[in-house]
Amino acid sequence: MGSLQVFLDRFGPSSQAESGWLQNLFTFVHQHLSPCAGGPAHCAAVDQSAAGEPICGPAHSINQSASGASCDQGVCELSVCVVEKIQEQSCLSSSRPVSYRPLSVSELLSQQHLACVSNLSWSTNQHRAWAGEAELSLPGQRALPRVSLLLIGWLREGRGGEWRLADGSGSVRCELTCPSPLWMNRLVFLPHWNYIPHDASGRDQERGHLELIGSPELLRPRAEQGLAAGPGGAGLDGALSVREAAGVLRNRVRGQRVSVVGQVGSVRPLLEVAGSSFFFFCLVEDEQTVPVLVKDSNLWWSQCVCVGLRVCVTALRVCVLRGWRGNNVLCVTDRSQIHTGYTQHHTHTLKQTLEHTLSGTTHSQPHTHSEESEPPPPSPDDHLQMDQEEAEPEEDPVQSGVRIKRSRVISYQGTVTEVVSEGAGLYVLDRKVGLCLAYQPPGRRKLRPGDQVELHHVHFLYRPCPDLPPSMLCCCLGSSLRVTAFSRVGGASCDRSCPGDGVLPRLLLQNNRGVDQYLWTCHLASQLAHSLVPAGPHHPPLPQCVCLLSWKLSETLWTPRGPGPRDIYSEMLDQPHSCPLDQYQVDPCVPQLLSVSELLQSLSSLLPPGGSGLSRSQVNSALSWSCRTLTSDPGTGDGLRPRPLLLVGVLQLPSERSEFRQTLQLRDATAAVGCVATETREDGGQRAAFNTAWIGSLVCVRRFAMVTERFLQSEFPSCQHLDQDRFISHRSGRVYLQFSLDHLVILCPSVTMVTHLRMKGAEPGSDEEESSAMKKRRPDEAVSSSVTMTTLPEGGASLPCVTMVIKVESKGGVAWRNTGMGRDGEAGLELGFSATALLIGPVVSWGRDPRNEPMMEREAGPEREEKVLLVFSGVAARWFPVLQPSSVYRLTALNTQDPSVLIGSSVPGQRGAELHSDSSLQVRSDWRFHTLTRPLLLLHTWTQTPPPPVLTVSQVLDCRSEVVSFQGRISERVGLMARKGRAGHAHTGRHAHSGRHTHPGRHTPRYTHTPVQVRQGQSCITMQVSSGIQVCLSRCSSDYV
């Protein structure tokens, strides 16, 4: 320990705290920075010496002596140098910073789990002011906490052009704003740095990294290299100008090496192609441009070259770049060096002049979009100017058509204020300008809120997507992005719109699409994340399926349009510049996705409160029931929004607590809404939905109508009192959708839907396009496994069961029935209905659930007219929406092999009376129905029953039949309150035969019993029904007329 004492004596008498601090520092240097300690630092130093480079710090003693005395002397000298550098940077002039302790790289990675900042030169007040300024500029973010740690090590080259800080214990990645090439392979002390232990999204996908917020202090600086010319005239003395280098490119001489001095005009992103990494930068002078290719061991230059910096590159050779029509480029060699210490003063400044153009200034002259009238794009060195020709006035989104526009190449400098989607490469600068990085390879470091960035050769787009900021900046392979100042905050960004591994950018790389389509797809992914994935503090990271679903849906809705495969060399090197971002499409009527809850909330305020000038009785009568129908497409009628709407959810049977027990439900993670669904018959007409394969399928509804009803019991004195709720004794409302299954896009098919699509494609005479669409949907089964919102449990596929095939002939309406069991104090009243079905065959036992597989021979019995009355009550009544007359189903009872459970029982006669009735079967809650469409049936079992004749209203008035089918439009509903007991008999009839805008017959709500008038022409009838849309009722008793 003699060297330790010598080290302590160098600083004279010290307090006990300072003496202990000096001893700890000496021990740290001996263990982690001394060549005697070995480890990665020692190995790297040996490699550096073998390469013929001067060695800095203690590595200088490696080749001189291996003796312990020499090693101790080197440790002592290095420790003294470290203390002097620390003392120079410390804010304490009269004492040593004993609160700071040295930390090895391995300790930093293993012990520091929170993002932090260390700045030796700060006082406490300076740090507080720094943190307050950071939090004030970014509300909701917390400034990085301060730590008192010292980092010392060698700056080394890592994989793929990384800079790393290494000591004897390990290495950590370093991010620098604009480092000097002279720092590489030097022993440094870091007085100012941030440490981020994870990526910006908070997911530990990689180890942490350092951010150097100040220049490092070099320990034992080496002598500067001379300016003499190297071999072949490749030194600094014989450096060529850019104009002279351009002549060398045109007249290639084999074996020639040149040095070039020039200003960096552009820096291209680092790419990895076929296992080889490289990047380009261009030197410019006047109108001349020379591209330089950097690869292999010089990739770390990518952080040293900045646009506007004047550099000298030595030992360059001329090479032929295959695949680029320009052919010749300058390429670095093993002897190449880059020098930035002889530059002229960097006077290029970027000013943010976007403020005045985005402040709402209007323009009297509209901007035309013909190619001839467009002004030439500004040069890369111009400031970002948003004049009248760029800031276009907003036009009417309903009347405006789709337009193709050209982007402009500009430069911009700003601050990241929001991370919209890290995985999709979307950010917001200065709270008003969008930034898209998806057309560039992902960087090692993800941007964080508070980062100051400088963009060059970036494309400016105006209103490419109505859901994102109007002004968008998009980077291509010809653009450069540089972080000029690292963020002062370290909070993890909330990124639920796309996984951090970049699913959407990878899909964009595989299927090149327009930037406007990509931006809309990214927004769609964020909307799907909100509507499909339950929110919560303990929810797992967003699954990739949401991004895959958004991409598939955008492919379905958008016409394929893309510039074709990208030529990376032309995109980076061609003059004039050409890339996929040159053109984009502006469509103000792009569809808008809403969650079910957003739809319900927006519709709740659409009902009119009443009219002025009405009497008291007229006001209350008008408010007792009101209805309004809106369409999802504003181009076809009254729309809810100025843009077409989309809904995505899972089709389900109604739940036991559902308001609509007679309709299907469309459910997402936010809410559920009742749906009146129709589908196309074979003759081209419409009928009520009957295929159970839709249940459990994730679908997108492209076109639908929204019906809102409100029921109000009030005693308003006049229309002037409508804002006073004290005159309302009862209020309620309901919202439901109407759509055709032809307007649905299947995103994730259910298991039974896969079978249905497969058999539909195999049906003789089917369209080839349907078969190809089915083939495209098959791979999506893997995607559907991540979406767990299904109605029916799928685990019953391996359970034994018994089944029988039936054909529904008639169906009654849903009504309150006395089941004989008290429930919720309602004397046994439960909602239920009954249906009469024809038995196609006997009861069959299965080892597993056949679902909707093709019908087997053993399921078909001899022709007979045996019928059964199916009774549905309670939970079983949820099958009402999909059981339709003339349709064939497979009724399945799971987890049993007893055929008697599906055999109906007859009603016994009393006192010798003979009863002519069908046997009845009480449907249990766990039984299932699977629709068997025509391709699934045996040929001799399929018979087409002609539908019953549908009468007009005038024909019904003259009809004497007990049961009729008629159609008409509900013209009026008369408010009439009924008692609760009477409501049990108030239903609209037996069945609703669907038309173009149809609605299944439904019972009147329990709190009302309201007659309506149905008209057709001059004829009118009054009946009990509770809908306000066009209906087509069948098998209604004529007693209601």
mmCIF file of C-alpha atoms in Angstrom, residues 564-776:
data_model
loop_
_atom_site.group_PDB
_atom_site.id
_atom_site.type_symbol
_atom_site.label_atom_id
_atom_site.label_comp_id
_atom_site.label_asym_id
_atom_site.label_seq_id
_atom_site.Cartn_x
_atom_site.Cartn_y
_atom_site.Cartn_z
ATOM 1 C CA GLY A 564 -43.896 -0.069 -55.523
ATOM 2 C CA PRO A 565 -40.679 -1.519 -54.068
ATOM 3 C CA ARG A 566 -38.327 1.020 -52.543
ATOM 4 C CA ASP A 567 -34.913 1.567 -54.132
ATOM 5 C CA ILE A 568 -32.801 2.387 -51.085
ATOM 6 C CA TYR A 569 -29.773 3.667 -53.004
ATOM 7 C CA SER A 570 -31.811 5.950 -55.248
ATOM 8 C CA GLU A 571 -33.755 7.195 -52.244
ATOM 9 C CA MET A 572 -30.534 8.113 -50.438
ATOM 10 C CA LEU A 573 -28.351 9.358 -53.293
ATOM 11 C CA ASP A 574 -30.417 10.510 -56.284
ATOM 12 C CA GLN A 575 -30.513 14.152 -57.244
ATOM 13 C CA PRO A 576 -33.220 15.357 -57.508
ATOM 14 C CA HIS A 577 -34.555 13.384 -54.580
ATOM 15 C CA SER A 578 -37.269 10.772 -55.147
ATOM 16 C CA CYS A 579 -38.963 8.553 -52.538
ATOM 17 C CA PRO A 580 -42.410 7.208 -51.502
ATOM 18 C CA LEU A 581 -43.063 10.390 -49.496
ATOM 19 C CA ASP A 582 -42.996 12.646 -52.539
ATOM 20 C CA GLN A 583 -46.762 12.275 -53.019
ATOM 21 C CA TYR A 584 -49.602 11.726 -50.598
ATOM 22 C CA GLN A 585 -53.380 11.678 -50.666
ATOM 23 C CA VAL A 586 -55.667 14.081 -48.804
ATOM 24 C CA ASP A 587 -59.095 12.637 -48.121
ATOM 25 C CA PRO A 588 -61.214 14.494 -45.556
ATOM 26 C CA CYS A 589 -63.799 11.692 -45.602
ATOM 27 C CA VAL A 590 -61.551 8.933 -44.287
ATOM 28 C CA PRO A 591 -63.600 6.547 -42.080
ATOM 29 C CA GLN A 592 -63.525 7.147 -38.356
ATOM 30 C CA LEU A 593 -63.540 4.341 -35.798
ATOM 31 C CA LEU A 594 -65.660 4.754 -32.668
ATOM 32 C CA SER A 595 -65.860 2.517 -29.649
ATOM 33 C CA VAL A 596 -69.311 1.347 -28.605
ATOM 34 C CA SER A 597 -69.258 3.549 -25.511
ATOM 35 C CA GLU A 598 -68.367 6.629 -27.575
ATOM 36 C CA LEU A 599 -71.215 5.828 -29.921
ATOM 37 C CA LEU A 600 -73.715 5.515 -27.080
ATOM 38 C CA GLN A 601 -72.546 8.728 -25.419
ATOM 39 C CA SER A 602 -72.729 10.736 -28.605
ATOM 40 C CA LEU A 603 -76.233 9.494 -29.392
ATOM 41 C CA SER A 604 -77.663 10.269 -25.982
ATOM 42 C CA SER A 605 -77.895 13.989 -26.765
ATOM 43 C CA LEU A 606 -79.519 13.721 -30.185
ATOM 44 C CA LEU A 607 -83.173 13.440 -29.206
ATOM 45 C CA PRO A 608 -85.132 16.670 -29.703
ATOM 46 C CA PRO A 609 -86.421 18.168 -26.451
ATOM 47 C CA GLY A 610 -89.699 19.218 -28.005
ATOM 48 C CA GLY A 611 -91.129 22.010 -30.063
ATOM 49 C CA SER A 612 -92.050 25.584 -29.304
ATOM 50 C CA GLY A 613 -95.616 26.839 -29.543
ATOM 51 C CA LEU A 614 -97.212 23.569 -28.352
ATOM 52 C CA SER A 615 -99.797 23.275 -25.624
ATOM 53 C CA ARG A 616 -99.113 21.496 -22.359
ATOM 54 C CA SER A 617 -100.701 18.226 -23.449
ATOM 55 C CA GLN A 618 -98.987 18.375 -26.835
ATOM 56 C CA VAL A 619 -95.583 18.965 -25.275
ATOM 57 C CA ASN A 620 -95.851 16.038 -22.862
ATOM 58 C CA SER A 621 -97.349 13.789 -25.525
ATOM 59 C CA ALA A 622 -94.539 14.604 -27.939
ATOM 60 C CA LEU A 623 -91.921 13.931 -25.273
ATOM 61 C CA SER A 624 -93.411 10.611 -24.111
ATOM 62 C CA TRP A 625 -91.733 8.799 -26.987
ATOM 63 C CA SER A 626 -89.330 10.132 -29.547
ATOM 64 C CA CYS A 627 -87.140 8.422 -32.089
ATOM 65 C CA ARG A 628 -84.366 9.423 -34.409
ATOM 66 C CA THR A 629 -82.445 7.434 -36.999
ATOM 67 C CA LEU A 630 -78.967 8.401 -38.173
ATOM 68 C CA THR A 631 -76.669 6.717 -40.661
ATOM 69 C CA SER A 632 -72.991 5.939 -40.344
ATOM 70 C CA ASP A 633 -72.278 7.470 -43.753
ATOM 71 C CA PRO A 634 -73.196 11.178 -43.983
ATOM 72 C CA GLY A 635 -73.335 10.820 -47.754
ATOM 73 C CA THR A 636 -76.430 8.597 -47.547
ATOM 74 C CA GLY A 637 -78.533 10.554 -45.040
ATOM 75 C CA ASP A 638 -78.432 12.261 -41.658
ATOM 76 C CA GLY A 639 -75.074 11.310 -40.204
ATOM 77 C CA LEU A 640 -73.764 11.463 -36.677
ATOM 78 C CA ARG A 641 -70.338 12.733 -37.752
ATOM 79 C CA PRO A 642 -69.092 14.488 -40.884
ATOM 80 C CA ARG A 643 -66.996 11.400 -41.707
ATOM 81 C CA PRO A 644 -68.143 7.797 -42.241
ATOM 82 C CA LEU A 645 -68.103 5.739 -39.051
ATOM 83 C CA LEU A 646 -66.754 2.262 -38.323
ATOM 84 C CA LEU A 647 -67.477 -0.040 -35.408
ATOM 85 C CA VAL A 648 -65.350 -3.011 -34.372
ATOM 86 C CA GLY A 649 -66.529 -5.601 -31.893
ATOM 87 C CA VAL A 650 -67.550 -9.174 -31.263
ATOM 88 C CA LEU A 651 -71.027 -10.342 -32.251
ATOM 89 C CA GLN A 652 -72.621 -12.059 -29.268
ATOM 90 C CA LEU A 653 -75.888 -13.436 -28.129
ATOM 91 C CA PRO A 654 -77.715 -11.155 -25.694
ATOM 92 C CA SER A 655 -76.730 -11.633 -22.084
ATOM 93 C CA GLU A 656 -79.227 -12.330 -19.327
ATOM 94 C CA ARG A 657 -78.992 -8.734 -18.116
ATOM 95 C CA SER A 658 -79.089 -7.190 -21.546
ATOM 96 C CA GLU A 659 -81.677 -4.526 -22.295
ATOM 97 C CA PHE A 660 -82.332 -6.141 -25.679
ATOM 98 C CA ARG A 661 -83.044 -9.809 -25.119
ATOM 99 C CA GLN A 662 -84.311 -10.254 -28.679
ATOM 100 C CA THR A 663 -81.338 -8.928 -30.694
ATOM 101 C CA LEU A 664 -77.690 -9.721 -31.172
ATOM 102 C CA GLN A 665 -75.098 -7.618 -29.409
ATOM 103 C CA LEU A 666 -71.981 -5.935 -30.708
ATOM 104 C CA ARG A 667 -69.556 -5.798 -27.792
ATOM 105 C CA ASP A 668 -66.100 -4.373 -27.312
ATOM 106 C CA ALA A 669 -64.057 -3.706 -24.184
ATOM 107 C CA THR A 670 -66.013 -0.518 -23.431
ATOM 108 C CA ALA A 671 -69.710 -1.433 -23.812
ATOM 109 C CA ALA A 672 -72.282 -3.409 -25.793
ATOM 110 C CA VAL A 673 -75.109 -2.309 -28.074
ATOM 111 C CA GLY A 674 -78.078 -4.171 -29.508
ATOM 112 C CA CYS A 675 -77.989 -4.997 -33.216
ATOM 113 C CA VAL A 676 -80.745 -5.746 -35.710
ATOM 114 C CA ALA A 677 -78.920 -7.763 -38.354
ATOM 115 C CA THR A 678 -80.131 -9.001 -41.728
ATOM 116 C CA GLU A 679 -78.498 -11.062 -44.430
ATOM 117 C CA THR A 680 -79.107 -11.700 -48.106
ATOM 118 C CA ARG A 681 -81.271 -14.598 -49.218
ATOM 119 C CA GLU A 682 -80.439 -16.753 -52.212
ATOM 120 C CA ASP A 683 -83.023 -14.876 -54.274
ATOM 121 C CA GLY A 684 -81.318 -11.568 -53.486
ATOM 122 C CA GLY A 685 -83.800 -10.392 -50.865
ATOM 123 C CA GLN A 686 -83.127 -9.701 -47.199
ATOM 124 C CA ARG A 687 -84.031 -11.818 -44.210
ATOM 125 C CA ALA A 688 -83.320 -11.783 -40.511
ATOM 126 C CA ALA A 689 -79.879 -13.113 -39.558
ATOM 127 C CA PHE A 690 -79.949 -16.828 -38.823
ATOM 128 C CA ASN A 691 -76.347 -18.073 -39.029
ATOM 129 C CA THR A 692 -74.876 -18.794 -35.595
ATOM 130 C CA ALA A 693 -71.364 -18.861 -37.090
ATOM 131 C CA TRP A 694 -71.231 -15.081 -36.666
ATOM 132 C CA ILE A 695 -71.407 -15.487 -32.883
ATOM 133 C CA GLY A 696 -67.943 -14.961 -31.413
ATOM 134 C CA SER A 697 -66.473 -13.422 -34.561
ATOM 135 C CA LEU A 698 -64.610 -10.144 -34.372
ATOM 136 C CA VAL A 699 -66.048 -7.962 -37.113
ATOM 137 C CA CYS A 700 -65.923 -4.425 -38.443
ATOM 138 C CA VAL A 701 -69.280 -2.854 -39.301
ATOM 139 C CA ARG A 702 -68.705 -0.664 -42.344
ATOM 140 C CA ARG A 703 -72.249 0.643 -42.840
ATOM 141 C CA PHE A 704 -75.070 0.828 -40.327
ATOM 142 C CA ALA A 705 -77.987 2.891 -39.097
ATOM 143 C CA MET A 706 -78.321 4.098 -35.508
ATOM 144 C CA VAL A 707 -81.741 4.283 -33.879
ATOM 145 C CA THR A 708 -82.260 6.183 -30.658
ATOM 146 C CA GLU A 709 -85.489 6.077 -28.671
ATOM 147 C CA ARG A 710 -86.421 8.038 -25.569
ATOM 148 C CA PHE A 711 -89.303 7.359 -23.206
ATOM 149 C CA LEU A 712 -90.348 10.187 -20.907
ATOM 150 C CA GLN A 713 -93.088 10.654 -18.317
ATOM 151 C CA SER A 714 -93.442 14.359 -17.705
ATOM 152 C CA GLU A 715 -95.802 17.117 -16.638
ATOM 153 C CA PHE A 716 -94.196 20.171 -18.218
ATOM 154 C CA PRO A 717 -96.448 23.245 -17.973
ATOM 155 C CA SER A 718 -95.044 24.536 -21.288
ATOM 156 C CA CYS A 719 -92.039 24.252 -23.563
ATOM 157 C CA GLN A 720 -90.309 27.009 -21.562
ATOM 158 C CA HIS A 721 -89.894 24.571 -18.646
ATOM 159 C CA LEU A 722 -88.085 21.818 -20.554
ATOM 160 C CA ASP A 723 -84.792 22.550 -18.799
ATOM 161 C CA GLN A 724 -86.312 21.797 -15.366
ATOM 162 C CA ASP A 725 -85.978 18.148 -14.420
ATOM 163 C CA ARG A 726 -88.460 18.391 -11.549
ATOM 164 C CA PHE A 727 -91.323 18.006 -14.045
ATOM 165 C CA ILE A 728 -89.957 14.610 -15.191
ATOM 166 C CA SER A 729 -91.186 11.617 -13.206
ATOM 167 C CA HIS A 730 -89.496 8.919 -15.284
ATOM 168 C CA ARG A 731 -87.079 8.817 -18.183
ATOM 169 C CA SER A 732 -85.288 6.114 -20.120
ATOM 170 C CA GLY A 733 -83.795 5.586 -23.533
ATOM 171 C CA ARG A 734 -82.215 2.964 -25.714
ATOM 172 C CA VAL A 735 -79.938 2.801 -28.713
ATOM 173 C CA TYR A 736 -79.590 0.006 -31.227
ATOM 174 C CA LEU A 737 -78.009 -0.543 -34.612
ATOM 175 C CA GLN A 738 -79.330 -1.818 -37.903
ATOM 176 C CA PHE A 739 -77.040 -3.347 -40.505
ATOM 177 C CA SER A 740 -76.730 -6.098 -43.053
ATOM 178 C CA LEU A 741 -74.181 -8.858 -42.636
ATOM 179 C CA ASP A 742 -73.055 -8.011 -46.160
ATOM 180 C CA HIS A 743 -71.511 -4.837 -44.712
ATOM 181 C CA LEU A 744 -69.330 -6.649 -42.182
ATOM 182 C CA VAL A 745 -65.613 -7.343 -42.490
ATOM 183 C CA ILE A 746 -64.472 -10.444 -40.613
ATOM 184 C CA LEU A 747 -61.297 -9.611 -38.717
ATOM 185 C CA CYS A 748 -61.026 -12.709 -36.524
ATOM 186 C CA PRO A 749 -63.442 -15.516 -37.421
ATOM 187 C CA SER A 750 -64.869 -17.838 -34.822
ATOM 188 C CA VAL A 751 -64.218 -21.573 -35.123
ATOM 189 C CA THR A 752 -67.641 -22.134 -36.647
ATOM 190 C CA MET A 753 -67.180 -19.208 -39.034
ATOM 191 C CA VAL A 754 -64.004 -20.832 -40.363
ATOM 192 C CA THR A 755 -66.014 -23.958 -41.156
ATOM 193 C CA HIS A 756 -68.768 -21.885 -42.741
ATOM 194 C CA LEU A 757 -66.313 -20.006 -44.976
ATOM 195 C CA ARG A 758 -64.571 -23.205 -45.971
ATOM 196 C CA MET A 759 -67.808 -24.906 -46.968
ATOM 197 C CA LYS A 760 -69.080 -21.767 -48.660
ATOM 198 C CA GLY A 761 -66.016 -21.718 -50.868
ATOM 199 C CA ALA A 762 -66.486 -25.411 -51.736
ATOM 200 C CA GLU A 763 -70.149 -24.985 -52.668
ATOM 201 C CA PRO A 764 -70.748 -25.718 -56.371
ATOM 202 C CA GLY A 765 -71.203 -22.539 -58.363
ATOM 203 C CA SER A 766 -69.725 -20.293 -55.668
ATOM 204 C CA ASP A 767 -67.773 -17.235 -56.647
ATOM 205 C CA GLU A 768 -64.030 -17.663 -56.925
ATOM 206 C CA GLU A 769 -63.524 -14.383 -55.100
ATOM 207 C CA GLU A 770 -65.340 -15.756 -52.077
ATOM 208 C CA SER A 771 -63.046 -18.773 -52.105
ATOM 209 C CA SER A 772 -59.950 -16.596 -52.287
ATOM 210 C CA ALA A 773 -61.272 -14.373 -49.519
ATOM 211 C CA MET A 774 -61.798 -17.466 -47.383
ATOM 212 C CA LYS A 775 -58.198 -18.525 -47.997
ATOM 213 C CA LYS A 776 -56.976 -15.116 -46.882
#
